[in-house]
């Protein structure tokens, strides 16, 4: 790789003030050089204004200090000579413990390039160099990043290269005293680093399970002989998982050859401790029980790794070149996030990490989330994709009534297409995904490309399905398709919150967060922000009043009554609402009825 035209140096400025020091050197600047800091990070569709964390920007050429003039919320211009390197220095405040931005304290450093690196206008396609400077006060800190090392020490500090600005900011950096392990999947080296893990953490189990996920997904995209010929070769030469284990948190963000993850510590796999586990002094040889939290973590790992193909390479045509200064709109997030959400748990099943019962439990959860969202009748999943910038990432009390998730409904669109294709006997969605990869050469994609591949492999047009399922609000044929695939769909009584049509927080009282459209609570006049204090049960002259502290107590005190008086506090006023208790509200539960038909779907690529 050539000598870098643009280079950055990052050092710890002040741990306790949470400041990184960044120095940017432009070897050959323009005479009026413009630089800008991104306003958003790809994969998280919200303008976050990262420039709010930039301070003390200074510019110089040699010994001459030059004024850097801010021209908008995230851009500056510097008048300078074109024959001398231009050096910009600034500080970045880093105290957002998420996967999207940057963090620095005495235990850990982390950053995405979109939070730290000013973009040099006119030189985005040039080679970029990053120098990570070790701090002598932190002798045990290490570095992990997906960037290509140029000259680094054993602990990872030193210089790295990126072919472009896009590659630079798509390669987050983890710093600190983290746990590290590695494995090889389909000939590709993978590394996993974990910050904040407790002593009970079972790293060997996490590595083995992640290896199974990676091998299953590489086989999915490229077949058993991945790498044997062009088009069947994985797009990455190495891969890095970065996991931050915290007291309470969950999420992930995909990158071209790495991912940043966050999870709750208690959801990590644990070593057994005979001293704390009665009757387990001797090894039994049995497989440790997998917690629901750990299954969720494996699903997250599967989801982000699948994005290595589906959104980082195969991506919306609108994302062929990112505009970091503002919104980048597409109607295809239902495909890139939704289809990824369909395959994340399905590939856990095919990789042997969960059984049929667990998979159907996870699918049941997705289906019920969509069914309990009235907004599915208001917003199409294509509109949800386009509106992500103003709706999905800015939820409020009306969000479930006006919107639908392109993750969950998109996953059900994928399910419906897959089962339809399988039952018609011409092809599968797996084959469609691989054909799309080849058709688009692992690059920009249009909805028309999906339609063309569906028609080619499915031997008919799927325009009607796309129109109704993606661009319409009609109910999806999930139930009939599942039943034809050997799955029994059982309808069971819903939890009391779902029956009433509310979402609540019931710690220290019952606080109404959301009132769902068309539900009993809306008909009674409940509003978001209400505190539900109690009940009046019985005729007005002989009613009994009860204090409510948990929503589950409603049926205890209501008894056989079909109508009750709900006592609520709203803006310090006490109100009595007439609530009619609904008779029949159900949720779904999926059960395998015909194992042969079910296996043809769950176990067959």
Coordinates of C-alpha atoms in Angstrom, one line a residue:
X1 CA 0.0 0.0 0.0
X2 CA 1.3 3.5 -0.9
X3 CA 2.5 6.2 1.5
X4 CA -0.5 7.8 3.1
X5 CA -1.6 11.2 1.8
X6 CA -3.7 11.7 5.0
X7 CA -2.5 10.6 8.4
X8 CA -4.0 10.8 11.9
X9 CA -2.4 10.4 15.3
X10 CA -4.5 9.5 18.3
X11 CA -3.3 9.6 21.9
X12 CA -5.0 9.6 25.3
X13 CA -5.1 13.2 26.3
X14 CA -6.9 12.9 29.7
X15 CA -8.5 9.8 31.0
X16 CA -10.6 11.5 33.7
X17 CA -11.7 14.2 31.4
X18 CA -12.5 11.6 28.7
X19 CA -10.5 13.3 26.0
X20 CA -8.7 11.9 23.0
X21 CA -6.1 14.1 21.3
X22 CA -6.1 13.8 17.5
X23 CA -3.6 15.2 15.1
X24 CA -4.4 15.2 11.4
X25 CA -1.6 15.8 8.8
X26 CA -2.5 16.5 5.1
X27 CA 0.6 16.1 3.0
X28 CA -0.7 18.1 0.1
X29 CA -3.6 20.3 1.1
X30 CA -5.7 22.5 -1.3
X31 CA -5.3 26.3 -1.0
X32 CA -8.7 26.5 0.8
X33 CA -8.8 23.1 2.5
X34 CA -12.2 22.0 3.8
X35 CA -12.6 19.3 6.5
X36 CA -15.7 17.9 8.2
X37 CA -16.7 15.5 10.9
X38 CA -19.5 13.0 10.0
X39 CA -22.9 13.7 11.4
X40 CA -23.9 10.0 11.5
X41 CA -22.4 6.5 11.4
X42 CA -23.4 3.9 8.7
X43 CA -25.6 1.2 10.2
X44 CA -27.3 3.5 12.7
X45 CA -29.7 5.7 10.8
X46 CA -29.9 8.8 12.9
X47 CA -28.1 12.2 12.6
X48 CA -26.1 12.3 15.9
X49 CA -24.0 15.4 15.3
X50 CA -20.6 14.0 16.4
X51 CA -19.0 17.5 15.9
X52 CA -20.6 18.5 19.3
X53 CA -17.8 16.5 20.9
X54 CA -14.9 18.3 19.0
X55 CA -13.0 21.1 20.7
X56 CA -9.8 23.2 20.6
X57 CA -9.4 22.9 16.8
X58 CA -6.1 24.4 15.7
X59 CA -4.3 24.6 12.3
X60 CA -0.7 25.3 11.4
X61 CA 1.8 24.9 8.5
X62 CA 5.3 24.6 9.9
X63 CA 5.5 27.2 12.7
X64 CA 2.7 29.4 11.3
X65 CA -0.7 29.2 13.0
X66 CA -3.6 29.5 10.6
X67 CA -7.2 30.3 11.4
X68 CA -9.7 27.4 10.9
X69 CA -13.1 28.9 10.1
X70 CA -16.2 26.9 10.9
X71 CA -18.7 27.1 8.0
X72 CA -21.5 24.9 9.2
X73 CA -22.3 22.5 12.1
X74 CA -19.7 20.0 11.2
X75 CA -17.3 21.6 8.6
X76 CA -14.3 24.0 8.7
X77 CA -12.1 25.5 6.0
X78 CA -8.5 26.5 6.3
X79 CA -6.7 28.9 3.9
X80 CA -3.1 27.6 3.4
X81 CA -0.2 27.0 1.0
X82 CA -0.5 23.9 -1.2
X83 CA 3.2 23.1 -1.0
X84 CA 3.5 22.4 2.7
X85 CA 1.8 19.8 4.9
X86 CA -1.2 21.2 6.8
X87 CA -1.5 20.0 10.4
X88 CA -4.8 20.1 12.4
X89 CA -5.0 19.2 16.0
X90 CA -8.1 18.9 18.2
X91 CA -9.7 17.1 21.1
X92 CA -12.6 14.7 21.2
X93 CA -14.8 14.2 24.2
X94 CA -15.5 10.5 24.5
X95 CA -18.1 9.4 27.1
X96 CA -20.8 7.5 25.2
X97 CA -20.6 3.8 26.2
X98 CA -22.4 2.5 23.1
X99 CA -21.2 0.8 19.9
X100 CA -21.9 4.0 17.8
X101 CA -19.5 6.7 19.1
X102 CA -16.5 6.9 21.4
X103 CA -15.5 6.1 25.0
X104 CA -12.5 6.8 27.3
X105 CA -12.0 6.2 31.0
X106 CA -9.4 4.6 33.2
X107 CA -10.5 1.1 32.3
X108 CA -11.1 1.3 28.5
X109 CA -10.9 3.3 25.3
X110 CA -13.0 2.7 22.2
X111 CA -13.9 4.8 19.2
X112 CA -15.4 4.7 15.7
X113 CA -13.6 6.8 13.1
X114 CA -16.8 8.8 12.4
X115 CA -16.5 10.2 15.9
X116 CA -12.8 11.1 15.7
X117 CA -11.5 11.6 12.2
X118 CA -12.1 14.8 10.2
X119 CA -12.7 14.0 6.5
X120 CA -10.4 15.8 4.1
X121 CA -12.4 17.1 1.2
X122 CA -11.0 16.0 -2.2
X123 CA -8.8 13.2 -0.7
X124 CA -11.4 10.7 0.5
X125 CA -10.1 8.0 -1.9
X126 CA -6.5 8.5 -0.9
X127 CA -4.6 6.1 1.4
X128 CA -5.1 7.0 5.1
X129 CA -2.7 6.2 7.9
X130 CA -3.6 5.9 11.6
X131 CA -1.0 6.1 14.4
X132 CA -2.1 4.9 17.8
X133 CA 0.3 6.2 20.5
X134 CA 0.8 4.1 23.6
X135 CA 0.5 5.9 27.0
X136 CA 3.4 5.0 29.4
X137 CA 0.9 5.4 32.3
X138 CA -1.1 2.5 30.8
X139 CA 1.5 -0.2 30.3
X140 CA -1.0 -3.1 30.2
X141 CA -3.3 -1.6 27.6
X142 CA -3.6 -3.4 24.2
X143 CA -5.2 -2.5 20.9
X144 CA -7.6 -4.4 18.6
X145 CA -8.8 -3.1 15.2
X146 CA -9.7 -4.5 11.8
X147 CA -7.3 -2.1 10.1
X148 CA -4.2 -3.4 8.2
X149 CA -1.1 -3.0 10.5
X150 CA 1.8 -1.2 9.0
X151 CA 4.2 -1.1 11.9
X152 CA 2.9 -2.2 15.3
X153 CA 4.1 -3.4 18.6
X154 CA 3.1 -6.7 20.2
X155 CA 0.3 -5.0 22.1
X156 CA -1.1 -3.4 19.0
X157 CA 0.0 0.2 19.3
X158 CA 1.7 1.7 16.2
X159 CA 0.6 2.5 12.7
X160 CA -2.2 1.1 10.5
X161 CA -3.3 1.8 6.9
X162 CA -6.7 2.2 5.2
X163 CA -7.2 2.3 1.4
X164 CA -9.7 5.2 1.8
X165 CA -11.5 7.4 4.3
X166 CA -14.5 5.0 4.1
X167 CA -12.3 2.1 5.2
X168 CA -10.7 4.1 7.9
X169 CA -14.0 5.1 9.6
X170 CA -15.4 1.6 9.1
X171 CA -12.8 0.1 11.4
X172 CA -13.4 0.8 15.1
X173 CA -10.6 0.6 17.6
X174 CA -10.7 -1.1 21.1
X175 CA -8.1 -0.2 23.7
X176 CA -7.6 -1.4 27.2
X177 CA -7.0 -4.6 29.3
X178 CA -9.3 -6.9 27.5
X179 CA -9.6 -10.7 27.1
X180 CA -8.6 -12.0 23.7
X181 CA -9.0 -15.3 21.9
X182 CA -8.9 -16.5 18.3
X183 CA -10.1 -19.2 16.0
X184 CA -10.1 -20.1 12.3
X185 CA -13.3 -20.5 10.3
X186 CA -13.2 -21.7 6.7
X187 CA -9.5 -20.8 6.6
X188 CA -10.2 -17.2 7.8
X189 CA -8.5 -16.0 11.0
X190 CA -11.0 -14.5 13.5
X191 CA -10.2 -12.7 16.8
X192 CA -12.6 -12.1 19.7
X193 CA -11.9 -9.5 22.4
X194 CA -14.0 -8.9 25.4
X195 CA -13.8 -5.9 27.7
X196 CA -15.4 -5.9 31.2
X197 CA -15.8 -9.7 31.5
X198 CA -16.2 -11.1 35.0
X199 CA -14.0 -13.9 36.4
X200 CA -16.8 -16.5 35.6
X201 CA -16.6 -15.8 31.9
X202 CA -16.1 -18.9 29.8
X203 CA -14.1 -17.6 26.8
X204 CA -13.5 -21.1 25.3
X205 CA -17.2 -21.7 25.0
X206 CA -17.8 -18.3 23.4
X207 CA -15.0 -18.9 20.8
X208 CA -16.3 -22.4 20.0
X209 CA -19.9 -21.1 19.5
X210 CA -18.8 -18.1 17.5
X211 CA -16.7 -20.3 15.3
X212 CA -19.8 -22.5 14.6
X213 CA -21.8 -19.4 13.7
X214 CA -19.1 -18.1 11.3
X215 CA -18.6 -21.5 9.6
X216 CA -22.4 -21.8 9.1
X217 CA -22.7 -18.3 7.6
X218 CA -19.7 -18.7 5.3
X219 CA -21.2 -22.0 4.1
X220 CA -24.5 -20.2 3.6
X221 CA -23.0 -17.6 1.3
X222 CA -20.3 -19.6 -0.5
X223 CA -21.0 -23.3 -0.1
X224 CA -19.0 -26.0 1.5
X225 CA -16.0 -25.2 -0.7
X226 CA -15.8 -21.5 0.1
X227 CA -12.8 -19.8 -1.5
X228 CA -12.5 -22.3 -4.4
X229 CA -13.3 -19.8 -7.1
X230 CA -14.3 -16.2 -7.7
X231 CA -17.7 -15.3 -6.4
X232 CA -17.5 -18.1 -3.9
X233 CA -14.7 -16.5 -1.8
X234 CA -15.6 -14.7 1.4
X235 CA -15.1 -11.0 1.1
X236 CA -12.9 -10.6 4.3
X237 CA -9.4 -12.0 4.9
X238 CA -9.7 -11.7 8.7
X239 CA -12.4 -10.6 11.2
X240 CA -12.6 -9.0 14.6
X241 CA -15.4 -9.2 17.2
X242 CA -15.2 -6.5 19.9
X243 CA -17.6 -7.1 22.8
X244 CA -18.1 -4.7 25.7
X245 CA -19.7 -6.4 28.7
X246 CA -21.5 -4.0 31.0
X247 CA -24.0 -4.1 33.8
X248 CA -26.9 -3.4 31.5
X249 CA -26.8 -3.0 27.8
X250 CA -27.4 -4.7 24.4
X251 CA -26.6 -3.9 20.8
X252 CA -24.3 -4.2 17.9
X253 CA -23.0 -2.3 14.9
X254 CA -21.6 -4.0 11.8
X255 CA -18.4 -3.1 10.0
X256 CA -16.6 -4.5 6.9
X257 CA -14.3 -6.9 8.7
X258 CA -15.3 -6.3 12.4
X259 CA -18.2 -5.6 14.6
X260 CA -18.7 -3.7 17.9
X261 CA -21.0 -5.4 20.4
X262 CA -22.4 -4.7 23.8
X263 CA -24.1 -7.0 26.2
X264 CA -25.0 -7.5 29.9
X265 CA -22.3 -9.3 31.8
X266 CA -24.7 -11.9 33.2
X267 CA -25.5 -13.0 29.6
X268 CA -21.9 -14.1 29.0
X269 CA -21.3 -17.9 29.1
X270 CA -20.0 -19.0 32.5
X271 CA -17.5 -21.4 33.9
X272 CA -19.1 -23.9 36.3
X273 CA -18.0 -23.5 39.9
X274 CA -18.4 -26.7 41.9
X275 CA -18.0 -24.8 45.2
X276 CA -21.1 -22.8 44.4
X277 CA -23.1 -25.5 42.7
X278 CA -24.6 -28.2 44.9
X279 CA -24.0 -31.7 43.6
X280 CA -21.5 -30.6 40.9
X281 CA -18.2 -31.5 42.6
X282 CA -17.5 -34.1 40.0
X283 CA -17.6 -33.3 36.2
X284 CA -20.7 -34.9 34.6
X285 CA -19.7 -34.5 31.0
X286 CA -23.0 -32.9 30.3
X287 CA -23.3 -29.8 28.1
X288 CA -23.8 -26.6 30.2
X289 CA -27.3 -25.2 30.1
X290 CA -27.6 -22.3 27.8
X291 CA -29.3 -19.2 29.3
X292 CA -31.9 -17.2 27.3
X293 CA -29.5 -14.2 27.6
X294 CA -26.6 -16.1 26.1
X295 CA -28.8 -17.3 23.3
X296 CA -29.7 -13.7 22.6
X297 CA -26.0 -12.8 22.6
X298 CA -25.3 -15.6 20.1
X299 CA -28.2 -14.2 17.9
X300 CA -26.6 -10.8 18.0
X301 CA -23.2 -12.2 17.0
X302 CA -24.9 -14.1 14.1
X303 CA -26.8 -11.0 13.0
X304 CA -23.7 -8.7 12.9
X305 CA -21.6 -11.3 11.1
X306 CA -24.3 -11.9 8.5
X307 CA -24.0 -8.2 7.8
X308 CA -20.5 -8.8 6.5
X309 CA -22.3 -9.8 3.3
X310 CA -25.7 -8.3 3.6
X311 CA -25.4 -4.5 3.9
X312 CA -21.6 -4.0 4.1
X313 CA -21.1 -5.4 0.5
X314 CA -24.4 -6.3 -0.9
X315 CA -26.1 -3.0 0.0
X316 CA -28.7 -0.4 -1.2
X317 CA -27.7 1.4 -4.4
X318 CA -28.2 4.6 -2.4
X319 CA -25.3 3.6 -0.2
X320 CA -22.8 3.1 -3.0
X321 CA -21.1 6.2 -1.7
X322 CA -21.9 7.5 1.7
X323 CA -22.7 11.2 2.4
X324 CA -21.5 11.6 6.0
X325 CA -23.0 15.1 6.3
X326 CA -26.6 14.1 6.5
X327 CA -29.4 11.5 5.9
X328 CA -28.8 8.8 3.3
X329 CA -32.3 7.5 2.4
X330 CA -33.3 4.1 1.2
X331 CA -36.5 2.0 1.2
X332 CA -34.6 -1.3 1.5
X333 CA -33.8 -1.6 5.2
X334 CA -36.6 -4.2 5.4
X335 CA -34.3 -6.4 3.2
X336 CA -30.9 -5.6 4.7
X337 CA -32.0 -5.6 8.4
X338 CA -35.1 -7.7 8.1
X339 CA -33.7 -10.6 6.1
X340 CA -30.6 -10.5 8.3
X341 CA -32.9 -10.8 11.3
X342 CA -34.6 -13.8 9.8
X343 CA -31.4 -15.6 9.2
X344 CA -29.6 -14.7 12.5
X345 CA -31.6 -17.2 14.6
X346 CA -32.2 -19.7 11.8
X347 CA -28.4 -20.1 11.3
X348 CA -28.0 -20.6 15.0
X349 CA -30.3 -23.6 14.5
X350 CA -28.5 -24.8 11.5
X351 CA -25.2 -24.4 13.3
X352 CA -26.4 -26.7 16.1
X353 CA -26.4 -23.9 18.8
X354 CA -30.1 -24.1 19.5
X355 CA -32.8 -26.8 19.0
X356 CA -36.1 -26.6 17.1
X357 CA -38.0 -25.7 20.2
X358 CA -35.8 -22.8 21.0
X359 CA -35.9 -21.6 17.4
X360 CA -39.7 -21.7 17.3
X361 CA -39.8 -19.8 20.6
X362 CA -37.6 -17.0 19.1
X363 CA -39.7 -16.9 16.0
X364 CA -42.9 -16.8 18.1
X365 CA -41.5 -13.7 19.9
X366 CA -40.9 -12.0 16.5
X367 CA -44.4 -12.8 15.3
X368 CA -46.0 -11.5 18.5
X369 CA -44.0 -8.3 18.4
X370 CA -45.4 -7.5 15.0
X371 CA -49.0 -8.6 15.9
X372 CA -48.9 -6.4 19.0
X373 CA -47.9 -3.3 16.9
X374 CA -51.0 -1.5 15.6
X375 CA -48.7 0.6 13.3
X376 CA -48.4 -2.4 10.9
X377 CA -51.7 -1.3 9.5
X378 CA -50.5 2.3 9.1
X379 CA -47.0 2.2 7.7
X380 CA -45.5 -0.2 5.1
X381 CA -42.2 -1.8 5.8
X382 CA -40.7 0.1 2.8
X383 CA -41.9 3.4 4.4
X384 CA -40.5 2.3 7.7
X385 CA -37.1 1.9 6.0
X386 CA -37.2 5.4 4.5
X387 CA -38.5 7.0 7.8
X388 CA -35.8 5.3 10.0
X389 CA -34.1 8.7 10.3
X390 CA -37.0 10.4 12.0
X391 CA -39.1 7.6 13.4
X392 CA -37.3 4.3 14.3
X393 CA -34.4 5.9 16.2
X394 CA -36.7 8.5 17.8
X395 CA -39.4 6.4 19.5
X396 CA -42.1 8.0 21.6
X397 CA -45.4 6.9 23.1
X398 CA -47.1 6.9 19.7
X399 CA -44.5 4.9 17.9
X400 CA -46.2 1.5 18.1
X401 CA -49.4 3.0 16.8
X402 CA -47.9 4.7 13.8
X403 CA -44.9 2.6 12.7
X404 CA -43.7 -0.9 12.1
X405 CA -40.2 -2.2 12.6
X406 CA -38.3 -3.0 9.5
X407 CA -36.4 -5.5 11.6
X408 CA -39.3 -7.6 12.8
X409 CA -41.7 -7.3 9.9
X410 CA -38.8 -7.5 7.4
X411 CA -37.9 -10.8 9.1
X412 CA -41.5 -12.1 8.6
X413 CA -41.4 -11.0 4.9
X414 CA -38.3 -13.1 4.5
X415 CA -40.0 -16.0 6.3
X416 CA -43.1 -15.8 4.0
X417 CA -40.9 -15.7 0.9
X418 CA -38.8 -18.6 2.1
X419 CA -41.7 -20.8 2.9
X420 CA -43.6 -19.9 -0.3
X421 CA -40.5 -20.7 -2.4
X422 CA -40.0 -24.0 -0.6
X423 CA -43.6 -25.1 -0.8
X424 CA -43.8 -24.3 -4.5
X425 CA -40.7 -26.5 -4.9
X426 CA -38.6 -24.4 -7.3
X427 CA -36.0 -22.8 -5.0
X428 CA -35.4 -21.4 -1.6
X429 CA -34.6 -18.0 -0.2
X430 CA -31.1 -19.2 0.6
X431 CA -30.5 -19.7 -3.1
X432 CA -32.0 -16.3 -3.9
X433 CA -29.6 -14.6 -1.5
X434 CA -26.6 -16.3 -3.1
X435 CA -27.8 -15.5 -6.5
X436 CA -28.3 -11.9 -5.5
X437 CA -24.7 -11.8 -4.2
X438 CA -23.4 -13.0 -7.6
X439 CA -25.8 -10.9 -9.7
X440 CA -24.7 -7.7 -7.9
X441 CA -21.1 -8.8 -7.5
X442 CA -21.3 -8.2 -3.8
X443 CA -22.1 -4.5 -4.4
X444 CA -25.0 -2.1 -4.8
X445 CA -28.5 -3.6 -5.2
X446 CA -31.9 -2.4 -6.2
X447 CA -35.3 -3.9 -5.3
X448 CA -35.5 -4.7 -9.0
X449 CA -32.6 -7.1 -8.6
X450 CA -34.4 -9.0 -5.9
X451 CA -37.5 -9.2 -8.0
X452 CA -35.5 -10.4 -11.0
X453 CA -33.8 -13.2 -9.0
X454 CA -37.1 -14.3 -7.4
X455 CA -38.7 -14.5 -10.9
X456 CA -35.7 -16.4 -12.3
X457 CA -35.3 -19.0 -9.6
X458 CA -38.9 -19.2 -8.5
X459 CA -40.1 -19.5 -12.2
X460 CA -42.8 -16.9 -11.8
X461 CA -43.3 -13.2 -10.9
X462 CA -43.4 -12.3 -7.2
X463 CA -44.6 -8.7 -7.9
X464 CA -47.9 -9.3 -6.1
X465 CA -46.2 -10.5 -3.0
X466 CA -43.7 -7.6 -2.9
X467 CA -46.6 -5.1 -3.5
X468 CA -48.7 -6.5 -0.7
X469 CA -46.1 -7.6 1.8
X470 CA -43.5 -4.8 1.4
X471 CA -45.4 -1.8 -0.1
X472 CA -48.8 -2.6 1.5
X473 CA -50.2 -3.0 5.0
X474 CA -52.1 -6.2 4.5
X475 CA -51.6 -9.0 7.1
X476 CA -48.8 -11.4 6.1
X477 CA -49.9 -15.1 5.5
X478 CA -47.6 -16.3 8.3
X479 CA -50.1 -18.7 9.9
X480 CA -51.1 -20.6 6.7
X481 CA -47.5 -20.9 5.5
X482 CA -46.3 -22.2 8.9
X483 CA -49.1 -24.7 9.1
X484 CA -48.2 -26.1 5.6
X485 CA -44.6 -26.4 6.8
X486 CA -45.7 -28.7 9.7
X487 CA -45.9 -26.0 12.4
X488 CA -49.0 -25.8 14.7
X489 CA -50.0 -22.2 15.5
X490 CA -51.6 -22.2 19.0
X491 CA -53.4 -19.1 20.2
X492 CA -53.1 -18.6 24.0
X493 CA -54.4 -16.0 26.4
X494 CA -52.3 -12.9 26.4
X495 CA -50.6 -11.2 29.3
X496 CA -52.8 -8.6 31.1
X497 CA -50.8 -5.6 29.5
X498 CA -51.4 -7.0 26.0
X499 CA -55.1 -7.7 26.8
X500 CA -55.6 -4.1 27.9
X501 CA -53.4 -2.6 25.1
X502 CA -50.8 -0.9 27.3
X503 CA -47.1 -1.0 27.9
X504 CA -46.1 -0.1 31.4
X505 CA -43.3 0.3 33.9
X506 CA -44.5 -1.2 37.1
X507 CA -41.6 -0.6 39.4
X508 CA -42.6 1.7 42.3
X509 CA -46.2 1.8 40.9
X510 CA -47.8 1.3 37.5
X511 CA -46.7 4.0 35.0
X512 CA -48.4 3.9 31.6
X513 CA -45.7 4.3 28.8
X514 CA -47.7 3.4 25.7
X515 CA -51.5 3.2 25.0
X516 CA -52.0 0.9 22.0
X517 CA -54.4 2.0 19.2
X518 CA -57.8 0.3 19.5
X519 CA -57.3 -1.4 22.8
X520 CA -59.4 -1.4 26.0
X521 CA -57.1 1.1 27.7
X522 CA -57.5 3.6 24.8
X523 CA -61.3 3.2 24.8
X524 CA -61.3 3.9 28.6
X525 CA -59.3 7.1 28.1
X526 CA -55.8 6.1 29.5
X527 CA -52.9 8.3 28.3
X528 CA -49.2 7.8 28.2
X529 CA -47.8 9.3 31.4
X530 CA -50.7 8.3 33.6
X531 CA -50.0 6.6 37.0
X532 CA -52.5 3.9 37.6
X533 CA -53.2 4.1 41.4
X534 CA -56.2 1.8 42.0
X535 CA -59.5 0.2 41.2
X536 CA -63.1 0.7 42.2
X537 CA -65.1 -2.6 41.8
X538 CA -68.8 -3.0 42.1
X539 CA -71.9 -0.8 41.9
X540 CA -71.3 2.9 42.7
X541 CA -73.1 2.8 46.1
X542 CA -71.3 -0.3 47.3
X543 CA -68.1 -0.3 45.4
X544 CA -64.8 -1.5 46.9
X545 CA -61.6 0.4 46.3
X546 CA -58.2 -1.3 45.9
X547 CA -54.7 0.1 45.7
X548 CA -52.8 -1.2 42.6
X549 CA -49.0 -1.5 42.7
X550 CA -48.6 -4.2 40.1
X551 CA -50.5 -4.7 36.9
X552 CA -50.9 -8.4 37.5
X553 CA -53.0 -7.6 40.6
X554 CA -55.8 -6.2 38.4
X555 CA -57.5 -9.6 37.9
X556 CA -57.0 -10.4 41.6
X557 CA -59.1 -7.4 42.7
X558 CA -61.4 -7.2 39.7
X559 CA -62.7 -10.8 40.3
X560 CA -65.6 -11.6 37.9
X561 CA -66.3 -7.9 37.1
X562 CA -66.4 -7.0 33.5
X563 CA -66.2 -3.2 34.2
X564 CA -64.1 -1.4 36.8
X565 CA -63.3 2.1 37.7
X566 CA -59.6 2.9 37.1
X567 CA -58.2 5.6 39.4
X568 CA -55.3 7.4 37.7
X569 CA -53.1 10.4 38.4
X570 CA -52.4 12.7 35.4
X571 CA -50.5 16.0 35.9
X572 CA -51.3 15.8 39.7
X573 CA -55.0 15.4 39.0
X574 CA -57.0 12.3 40.1
X575 CA -59.2 10.8 37.4
X576 CA -61.6 7.9 37.4
X577 CA -61.8 6.1 34.1
X578 CA -64.4 3.5 33.2
X579 CA -62.5 0.4 32.0
X580 CA -64.2 -2.6 30.3
X581 CA -62.1 -5.6 30.6
X582 CA -61.6 -7.4 27.3
X583 CA -62.7 -11.0 27.0
X584 CA -60.4 -12.6 24.4
X585 CA -57.0 -11.4 23.4
X586 CA -54.5 -14.0 22.4
X587 CA -50.8 -14.4 21.5
X588 CA -49.2 -17.1 19.3
X589 CA -47.2 -20.1 20.3
X590 CA -45.5 -22.3 17.6
X591 CA -45.2 -26.0 18.0
X592 CA -43.6 -28.5 15.6
X593 CA -46.4 -30.9 14.4
X594 CA -44.8 -32.6 11.5
X595 CA -41.1 -33.0 12.2
X596 CA -40.3 -34.2 8.6
X597 CA -41.8 -31.0 7.1
X598 CA -40.2 -28.8 9.8
X599 CA -36.8 -30.3 9.3
X600 CA -37.0 -29.7 5.5
X601 CA -37.1 -26.0 6.4
X602 CA -35.0 -25.6 9.6
X603 CA -32.2 -28.0 8.7
X604 CA -32.0 -27.6 4.9
X605 CA -30.0 -24.8 3.2

